mmCIF file with all atom_site columns, C-alpha atoms in Angstrom:
data_model
loop_
_atom_site.group_PDB
_atom_site.id
_atom_site.type_symbol
_atom_site.label_atom_id
_atom_site.label_alt_id
_atom_site.label_comp_id
_atom_site.label_asym_id
_atom_site.label_entity_id
_atom_site.label_seq_id
_atom_site.pdbx_PDB_ins_code
_atom_site.Cartn_x
_atom_site.Cartn_y
_atom_site.Cartn_z
_atom_site.occupancy
_atom_site.B_iso_or_equiv
_atom_site.pdbx_formal_charge
_atom_site.auth_seq_id
_atom_site.auth_comp_id
_atom_site.auth_asym_id
_atom_site.auth_atom_id
_atom_site.pdbx_PDB_model_num
ATOM 1   C CA . MET A 1 1   ? 0.000   0.000  0.000  1.00 83.00 ? 8   MET A CA 1
ATOM 2   C CA . ARG A 1 2   ? 1.459   3.323  -1.053 1.00 91.00 ? 9   ARG A CA 1
ATOM 3   C CA . THR A 1 3   ? 1.251   5.570  1.992  1.00 96.00 ? 10  THR A CA 1
ATOM 4   C CA . ARG A 1 4   ? 1.889   9.299  1.982  1.00 97.00 ? 11  ARG A CA 1
ATOM 5   C CA . LEU A 1 5   ? 1.907   11.827 4.776  1.00 97.00 ? 12  LEU A CA 1
ATOM 6   C CA . ILE A 1 6   ? 1.070   15.110 3.076  1.00 97.00 ? 13  ILE A CA 1
ATOM 7   C CA . SER A 1 7   ? 1.809   18.052 5.300  1.00 95.00 ? 14  SER A CA 1
ATOM 8   C CA . VAL A 1 8   ? 1.539   21.788 4.839  1.00 94.00 ? 15  VAL A CA 1
ATOM 9   C CA . GLY A 1 9   ? 4.758   23.422 5.948  1.00 89.00 ? 16  GLY A CA 1
ATOM 10  C CA . GLU A 1 10  ? 8.412   22.711 5.424  1.00 80.00 ? 17  GLU A CA 1
ATOM 11  C CA . ARG A 1 11  ? 11.632  22.379 7.385  1.00 81.00 ? 18  ARG A CA 1
ATOM 12  C CA . MET A 1 12  ? 11.042  20.388 10.525 1.00 83.00 ? 19  MET A CA 1
ATOM 13  C CA . PRO A 1 13  ? 13.172  21.318 13.540 1.00 88.00 ? 20  PRO A CA 1
ATOM 14  C CA . ASP A 1 14  ? 16.092  18.899 13.975 1.00 92.00 ? 21  ASP A CA 1
ATOM 15  C CA . TRP A 1 15  ? 14.553  17.136 16.977 1.00 93.00 ? 22  TRP A CA 1
ATOM 16  C CA . VAL A 1 16  ? 11.308  16.485 15.064 1.00 92.00 ? 23  VAL A CA 1
ATOM 17  C CA . GLU A 1 17  ? 13.261  15.366 11.989 1.00 92.00 ? 24  GLU A CA 1
ATOM 18  C CA . GLN A 1 18  ? 15.246  12.882 14.080 1.00 95.00 ? 25  GLN A CA 1
ATOM 19  C CA . GLY A 1 19  ? 12.148  11.398 15.713 1.00 95.00 ? 26  GLY A CA 1
ATOM 20  C CA . PHE A 1 20  ? 10.230  11.308 12.441 1.00 95.00 ? 27  PHE A CA 1
ATOM 21  C CA . SER A 1 21  ? 13.136  9.623  10.644 1.00 95.00 ? 28  SER A CA 1
ATOM 22  C CA . GLU A 1 22  ? 13.461  6.999  13.385 1.00 96.00 ? 29  GLU A CA 1
ATOM 23  C CA . TYR A 1 23  ? 9.806   5.960  13.203 1.00 96.00 ? 30  TYR A CA 1
ATOM 24  C CA . ARG A 1 24  ? 9.744   6.105  9.427  1.00 96.00 ? 31  ARG A CA 1
ATOM 25  C CA . LYS A 1 25  ? 12.748  3.772  9.367  1.00 96.00 ? 32  LYS A CA 1
ATOM 26  C CA . ARG A 1 26  ? 10.934  1.385  11.732 1.00 95.00 ? 33  ARG A CA 1
ATOM 27  C CA . LEU A 1 27  ? 7.902   1.466  9.419  1.00 94.00 ? 34  LEU A CA 1
ATOM 28  C CA . SER A 1 28  ? 9.910   0.858  6.263  1.00 89.00 ? 35  SER A CA 1
ATOM 29  C CA . ARG A 1 29  ? 9.123   -2.871 5.981  1.00 89.00 ? 36  ARG A CA 1
ATOM 30  C CA . GLU A 1 30  ? 5.515   -2.905 7.157  1.00 90.00 ? 37  GLU A CA 1
ATOM 31  C CA . LEU A 1 31  ? 4.264   0.430  5.841  1.00 95.00 ? 38  LEU A CA 1
ATOM 32  C CA . PRO A 1 32  ? 6.704   2.434  3.704  1.00 95.00 ? 39  PRO A CA 1
ATOM 33  C CA . LEU A 1 33  ? 5.862   6.087  4.262  1.00 96.00 ? 40  LEU A CA 1
ATOM 34  C CA . GLU A 1 34  ? 6.555   8.969  1.906  1.00 96.00 ? 41  GLU A CA 1
ATOM 35  C CA . LEU A 1 35  ? 6.559   12.500 3.321  1.00 95.00 ? 42  LEU A CA 1
ATOM 36  C CA . VAL A 1 36  ? 5.226   15.147 0.940  1.00 96.00 ? 43  VAL A CA 1
ATOM 37  C CA . GLU A 1 37  ? 5.722   18.715 2.117  1.00 94.00 ? 44  GLU A CA 1
ATOM 38  C CA . VAL A 1 38  ? 3.493   21.410 0.679  1.00 94.00 ? 45  VAL A CA 1
ATOM 39  C CA . PRO A 1 39  ? 4.608   25.037 1.034  1.00 89.00 ? 46  PRO A CA 1
ATOM 40  C CA . LEU A 1 40  ? 2.623   27.359 3.256  1.00 88.00 ? 47  LEU A CA 1
ATOM 41  C CA . GLY A 1 41  ? 0.340   29.772 1.438  1.00 87.00 ? 48  GLY A CA 1
ATOM 42  C CA . HIS A 1 42  ? 1.522   33.362 1.595  1.00 81.00 ? 49  HIS A CA 1
ATOM 43  C CA . ARG A 1 43  ? 0.312   35.128 4.715  1.00 81.00 ? 50  ARG A CA 1
ATOM 44  C CA . GLY A 1 44  ? 1.090   38.577 5.913  1.00 78.00 ? 51  GLY A CA 1
ATOM 45  C CA . LYS A 1 45  ? -0.026  42.135 6.014  1.00 79.00 ? 52  LYS A CA 1
ATOM 46  C CA . GLY A 1 46  ? -2.894  42.673 3.594  1.00 74.00 ? 53  GLY A CA 1
ATOM 47  C CA . ARG A 1 47  ? -3.164  38.963 2.729  1.00 77.00 ? 54  ARG A CA 1
ATOM 48  C CA . ASP A 1 48  ? -6.298  36.986 3.407  1.00 83.00 ? 55  ASP A CA 1
ATOM 49  C CA . ALA A 1 49  ? -5.631  33.823 5.467  1.00 85.00 ? 56  ALA A CA 1
ATOM 50  C CA . ALA A 1 50  ? -8.518  32.081 3.692  1.00 88.00 ? 57  ALA A CA 1
ATOM 51  C CA . ARG A 1 51  ? -6.787  32.617 0.364  1.00 89.00 ? 58  ARG A CA 1
ATOM 52  C CA . ALA A 1 52  ? -3.551  31.152 1.745  1.00 90.00 ? 59  ALA A CA 1
ATOM 53  C CA . THR A 1 53  ? -5.494  28.122 2.991  1.00 92.00 ? 60  THR A CA 1
ATOM 54  C CA . GLN A 1 54  ? -7.074  27.681 -0.453 1.00 94.00 ? 61  GLN A CA 1
ATOM 55  C CA . GLU A 1 55  ? -3.613  27.790 -2.064 1.00 93.00 ? 62  GLU A CA 1
ATOM 56  C CA . GLU A 1 56  ? -2.416  25.135 0.367  1.00 94.00 ? 63  GLU A CA 1
ATOM 57  C CA . GLY A 1 57  ? -5.489  23.051 -0.346 1.00 96.00 ? 64  GLY A CA 1
ATOM 58  C CA . GLN A 1 58  ? -4.867  23.132 -4.093 1.00 96.00 ? 65  GLN A CA 1
ATOM 59  C CA . ALA A 1 59  ? -1.308  21.925 -3.560 1.00 96.00 ? 66  ALA A CA 1
ATOM 60  C CA . VAL A 1 60  ? -2.474  19.175 -1.193 1.00 97.00 ? 67  VAL A CA 1
ATOM 61  C CA . LEU A 1 61  ? -5.109  17.956 -3.658 1.00 97.00 ? 68  LEU A CA 1
ATOM 62  C CA . ALA A 1 62  ? -2.514  17.920 -6.437 1.00 97.00 ? 69  ALA A CA 1
ATOM 63  C CA . ALA A 1 63  ? -0.408  15.528 -4.325 1.00 97.00 ? 70  ALA A CA 1
ATOM 64  C CA . ILE A 1 64  ? -3.253  12.991 -3.926 1.00 97.00 ? 71  ILE A CA 1
ATOM 65  C CA . ALA A 1 65  ? -3.714  10.297 -6.563 1.00 93.00 ? 72  ALA A CA 1
ATOM 66  C CA . ALA A 1 66  ? -7.274  9.574  -7.715 1.00 92.00 ? 73  ALA A CA 1
ATOM 67  C CA . ASP A 1 67  ? -7.401  6.058  -6.237 1.00 92.00 ? 74  ASP A CA 1
ATOM 68  C CA . THR A 1 68  ? -6.256  7.107  -2.759 1.00 97.00 ? 75  THR A CA 1
ATOM 69  C CA . HIS A 1 69  ? -8.086  6.798  0.549  1.00 98.00 ? 76  HIS A CA 1
ATOM 70  C CA . VAL A 1 70  ? -7.679  10.190 2.240  1.00 98.00 ? 77  VAL A CA 1
ATOM 71  C CA . VAL A 1 71  ? -7.620  10.789 5.991  1.00 98.00 ? 78  VAL A CA 1
ATOM 72  C CA . ALA A 1 72  ? -7.570  14.454 7.008  1.00 98.00 ? 79  ALA A CA 1
ATOM 73  C CA . LEU A 1 73  ? -6.138  15.295 10.400 1.00 97.00 ? 80  LEU A CA 1
ATOM 74  C CA . ASP A 1 74  ? -8.806  17.633 11.721 1.00 95.00 ? 81  ASP A CA 1
ATOM 75  C CA . VAL A 1 75  ? -9.766  18.779 15.209 1.00 92.00 ? 82  VAL A CA 1
ATOM 76  C CA . ARG A 1 76  ? -13.422 18.156 14.277 1.00 93.00 ? 83  ARG A CA 1
ATOM 77  C CA . GLY A 1 77  ? -12.676 14.584 13.245 1.00 96.00 ? 84  GLY A CA 1
ATOM 78  C CA . LYS A 1 78  ? -13.137 11.426 15.268 1.00 97.00 ? 85  LYS A CA 1
ATOM 79  C CA . GLN A 1 79  ? -10.692 10.506 17.975 1.00 97.00 ? 86  GLN A CA 1
ATOM 80  C CA . TRP A 1 80  ? -9.311  6.980  17.663 1.00 97.00 ? 87  TRP A CA 1
ATOM 81  C CA . SER A 1 81  ? -7.529  4.837  20.184 1.00 96.00 ? 88  SER A CA 1
ATOM 82  C CA . SER A 1 82  ? -4.344  3.151  19.014 1.00 96.00 ? 89  SER A CA 1
ATOM 83  C CA . GLU A 1 83  ? -6.307  -0.084 18.666 1.00 96.00 ? 90  GLU A CA 1
ATOM 84  C CA . GLN A 1 84  ? -8.950  1.659  16.548 1.00 97.00 ? 91  GLN A CA 1
ATOM 85  C CA . LEU A 1 85  ? -6.244  3.137  14.323 1.00 97.00 ? 92  LEU A CA 1
ATOM 86  C CA . ALA A 1 86  ? -4.775  -0.349 13.912 1.00 97.00 ? 93  ALA A CA 1
ATOM 87  C CA . SER A 1 87  ? -8.199  -1.642 12.899 1.00 97.00 ? 94  SER A CA 1
ATOM 88  C CA . HIS A 1 88  ? -8.603  1.173  10.358 1.00 98.00 ? 95  HIS A CA 1
ATOM 89  C CA . LEU A 1 89  ? -5.117  0.486  9.015  1.00 97.00 ? 96  LEU A CA 1
ATOM 90  C CA . GLY A 1 90  ? -6.021  -3.154 8.521  1.00 96.00 ? 97  GLY A CA 1
ATOM 91  C CA . GLU A 1 91  ? -9.169  -2.106 6.627  1.00 96.00 ? 98  GLU A CA 1
ATOM 92  C CA . TRP A 1 92  ? -7.246  0.389  4.480  1.00 96.00 ? 99  TRP A CA 1
ATOM 93  C CA . ARG A 1 93  ? -4.727  -2.292 3.546  1.00 93.00 ? 100 ARG A CA 1
ATOM 94  C CA . MET A 1 94  ? -7.551  -4.595 2.437  1.00 94.00 ? 101 MET A CA 1
ATOM 95  C CA . GLN A 1 95  ? -8.938  -1.898 0.112  1.00 93.00 ? 102 GLN A CA 1
ATOM 96  C CA . GLY A 1 96  ? -5.909  -2.217 -2.136 1.00 90.00 ? 103 GLY A CA 1
ATOM 97  C CA . ARG A 1 97  ? -5.719  1.544  -2.564 1.00 94.00 ? 104 ARG A CA 1
ATOM 98  C CA . GLY A 1 98  ? -3.141  4.115  -1.654 1.00 95.00 ? 105 GLY A CA 1
ATOM 99  C CA . LEU A 1 99  ? -3.424  5.985  1.643  1.00 97.00 ? 106 LEU A CA 1
ATOM 100 C CA . ALA A 1 100 ? -2.849  9.689  2.227  1.00 98.00 ? 107 ALA A CA 1
ATOM 101 C CA . LEU A 1 101 ? -2.854  11.230 5.682  1.00 98.00 ? 108 LEU A CA 1
ATOM 102 C CA . VAL A 1 102 ? -3.127  14.999 5.359  1.00 98.00 ? 109 VAL A CA 1
ATOM 103 C CA . ILE A 1 103 ? -1.999  17.643 7.857  1.00 96.00 ? 110 ILE A CA 1
ATOM 104 C CA . GLY A 1 104 ? -3.233  21.175 7.169  1.00 94.00 ? 111 GLY A CA 1
ATOM 105 C CA . GLY A 1 105 ? -1.608  24.517 7.720  1.00 91.00 ? 112 GLY A CA 1
ATOM 106 C CA . PRO A 1 106 ? -1.962  26.998 10.589 1.00 87.00 ? 113 PRO A CA 1
ATOM 107 C CA . ASP A 1 107 ? -5.553  27.798 9.643  1.00 88.00 ? 114 ASP A CA 1
ATOM 108 C CA . GLY A 1 108 ? -6.595  24.191 9.036  1.00 91.00 ? 115 GLY A CA 1
ATOM 109 C CA . HIS A 1 109 ? -7.670  22.555 5.798  1.00 95.00 ? 116 HIS A CA 1
ATOM 110 C CA . ALA A 1 110 ? -9.301  24.125 2.776  1.00 96.00 ? 117 ALA A CA 1
ATOM 111 C CA . ASP A 1 111 ? -12.923 23.041 2.355  1.00 96.00 ? 118 ASP A CA 1
ATOM 112 C CA . ALA A 1 112 ? -11.980 21.193 -0.847 1.00 97.00 ? 119 ALA A CA 1
ATOM 113 C CA . VAL A 1 113 ? -9.533  18.992 1.095  1.00 98.00 ? 120 VAL A CA 1
ATOM 114 C CA . LEU A 1 114 ? -12.134 18.159 3.733  1.00 98.00 ? 121 LEU A CA 1
ATOM 115 C CA . GLN A 1 115 ? -14.629 17.299 0.995  1.00 97.00 ? 122 GLN A CA 1
ATOM 116 C CA . ARG A 1 116 ? -12.060 14.999 -0.655 1.00 98.00 ? 123 ARG A CA 1
ATOM 117 C CA . ALA A 1 117 ? -11.294 13.239 2.639  1.00 98.00 ? 124 ALA A CA 1
ATOM 118 C CA . ASN A 1 118 ? -12.842 9.830  3.189  1.00 98.00 ? 125 ASN A CA 1
ATOM 119 C CA . GLN A 1 119 ? -12.315 10.167 6.937  1.00 97.00 ? 126 GLN A CA 1
ATOM 120 C CA . ARG A 1 120 ? -11.326 12.808 9.464  1.00 98.00 ? 127 ARG A CA 1
ATOM 121 C CA . TRP A 1 121 ? -9.062  11.915 12.364 1.00 98.00 ? 128 TRP A CA 1
ATOM 122 C CA . SER A 1 122 ? -8.631  14.103 15.430 1.00 97.00 ? 129 SER A CA 1
ATOM 123 C CA . LEU A 1 123 ? -5.645  13.744 17.731 1.00 96.00 ? 130 LEU A CA 1
ATOM 124 C CA . GLY A 1 124 ? -7.731  15.442 20.418 1.00 93.00 ? 131 GLY A CA 1
ATOM 125 C CA . GLU A 1 125 ? -8.655  18.922 21.467 1.00 89.00 ? 132 GLU A CA 1
ATOM 126 C CA . LEU A 1 126 ? -5.092  20.019 22.192 1.00 87.00 ? 133 LEU A CA 1
ATOM 127 C CA . THR A 1 127 ? -3.555  22.559 19.879 1.00 86.00 ? 134 THR A CA 1
ATOM 128 C CA . LEU A 1 128 ? -0.331  21.024 18.608 1.00 86.00 ? 135 LEU A CA 1
ATOM 129 C CA . PRO A 1 129 ? 2.388   22.527 16.422 1.00 85.00 ? 136 PRO A CA 1
ATOM 130 C CA . HIS A 1 130 ? 2.005   21.089 12.937 1.00 83.00 ? 137 HIS A CA 1
ATOM 131 C CA . MET A 1 131 ? 5.536   19.708 12.941 1.00 87.00 ? 138 MET A CA 1
ATOM 132 C CA . LEU A 1 132 ? 4.817   17.823 16.169 1.00 92.00 ? 139 LEU A CA 1
ATOM 133 C CA . VAL A 1 133 ? 1.668   16.353 14.594 1.00 94.00 ? 140 VAL A CA 1
ATOM 134 C CA . ARG A 1 134 ? 3.902   14.699 11.988 1.00 94.00 ? 141 ARG A CA 1
ATOM 135 C CA . LEU A 1 135 ? 5.853   12.975 14.736 1.00 95.00 ? 142 LEU A CA 1
ATOM 136 C CA . VAL A 1 136 ? 2.726   11.856 16.604 1.00 96.00 ? 143 VAL A CA 1
ATOM 137 C CA . VAL A 1 137 ? 1.159   10.489 13.414 1.00 97.00 ? 144 VAL A CA 1
ATOM 138 C CA . VAL A 1 138 ? 4.219   8.492  12.340 1.00 97.00 ? 145 VAL A CA 1
ATOM 139 C CA . GLU A 1 139 ? 4.607   7.042  15.850 1.00 97.00 ? 146 GLU A CA 1
ATOM 140 C CA . GLN A 1 140 ? 0.946   6.039  15.922 1.00 97.00 ? 147 GLN A CA 1
ATOM 141 C CA . LEU A 1 141 ? 1.254   4.421  12.485 1.00 97.00 ? 148 LEU A CA 1
ATOM 142 C CA . TYR A 1 142 ? 4.216   2.439  13.783 1.00 97.00 ? 149 TYR A CA 1
ATOM 143 C CA . ARG A 1 143 ? 2.236   1.475  16.877 1.00 96.00 ? 150 ARG A CA 1
ATOM 144 C CA . ALA A 1 144 ? -0.703  0.400  14.697 1.00 96.00 ? 151 ALA A CA 1
ATOM 145 C CA . THR A 1 145 ? 1.528   -1.850 12.584 1.00 96.00 ? 152 THR A CA 1
ATOM 146 C CA . THR A 1 146 ? 2.969   -3.457 15.718 1.00 95.00 ? 153 THR A CA 1
ATOM 147 C CA . ILE A 1 147 ? -0.543  -4.065 17.084 1.00 95.00 ? 154 ILE A CA 1
ATOM 148 C CA . LEU A 1 148 ? -1.530  -5.759 13.819 1.00 95.00 ? 155 LEU A CA 1
ATOM 149 C CA . ALA A 1 149 ? 1.660   -7.864 13.913 1.00 92.00 ? 156 ALA A CA 1
ATOM 150 C CA . GLY A 1 150 ? 1.184   -8.856 17.568 1.00 91.00 ? 157 GLY A CA 1
ATOM 151 C CA . HIS A 1 151 ? 4.493   -7.192 18.487 1.00 84.00 ? 158 HIS A CA 1
ATOM 152 C CA . PRO A 1 152 ? 4.971   -6.243 22.168 1.00 82.00 ? 159 PRO A CA 1
ATOM 153 C CA . TYR A 1 153 ? 5.731   -2.549 21.433 1.00 81.00 ? 160 TYR A CA 1
ATOM 154 C CA . HIS A 1 154 ? 2.135   -1.666 22.364 1.00 72.00 ? 161 HIS A CA 1
ATOM 155 C CA . ARG A 1 155 ? 1.298   -2.365 25.969 1.00 72.00 ? 162 ARG A CA 1
ATOM 156 C CA . ALA A 1 156 ? -2.327  -1.471 26.591 1.00 69.00 ? 163 ALA A CA 1
#
């Protein structure tokens, strides 16, 4: 299954890059993960944030293949336990389609991205830096693969 983490924003801090790389390496056999970084839309004095979000959304949609199951990380989405994520991952694998997990920019996702999403996943009501969300998502994907494999990494 081709799996992509599509994230608005570039240049992770070194500590996030190190953690992300470690979990991505652990995933490499079970769930190879490609990181696709989409540039932030231009924000600033006299610029409309909604327009920047729309620009980001267009770039995100361009990075998603037509036959892909899309999961948008969204505060209004459903919260899943690690076991529930593992169950979803098992279902997604059975679909025989690609998987894209999408992290929006500072103002969230463009409406077009949310409409394209097959599911919305919330990491909770906390406000997290977008770079940290990448690290949490890749760790949870690794945890989900270990749950499916019966590996002792996950201790519920």
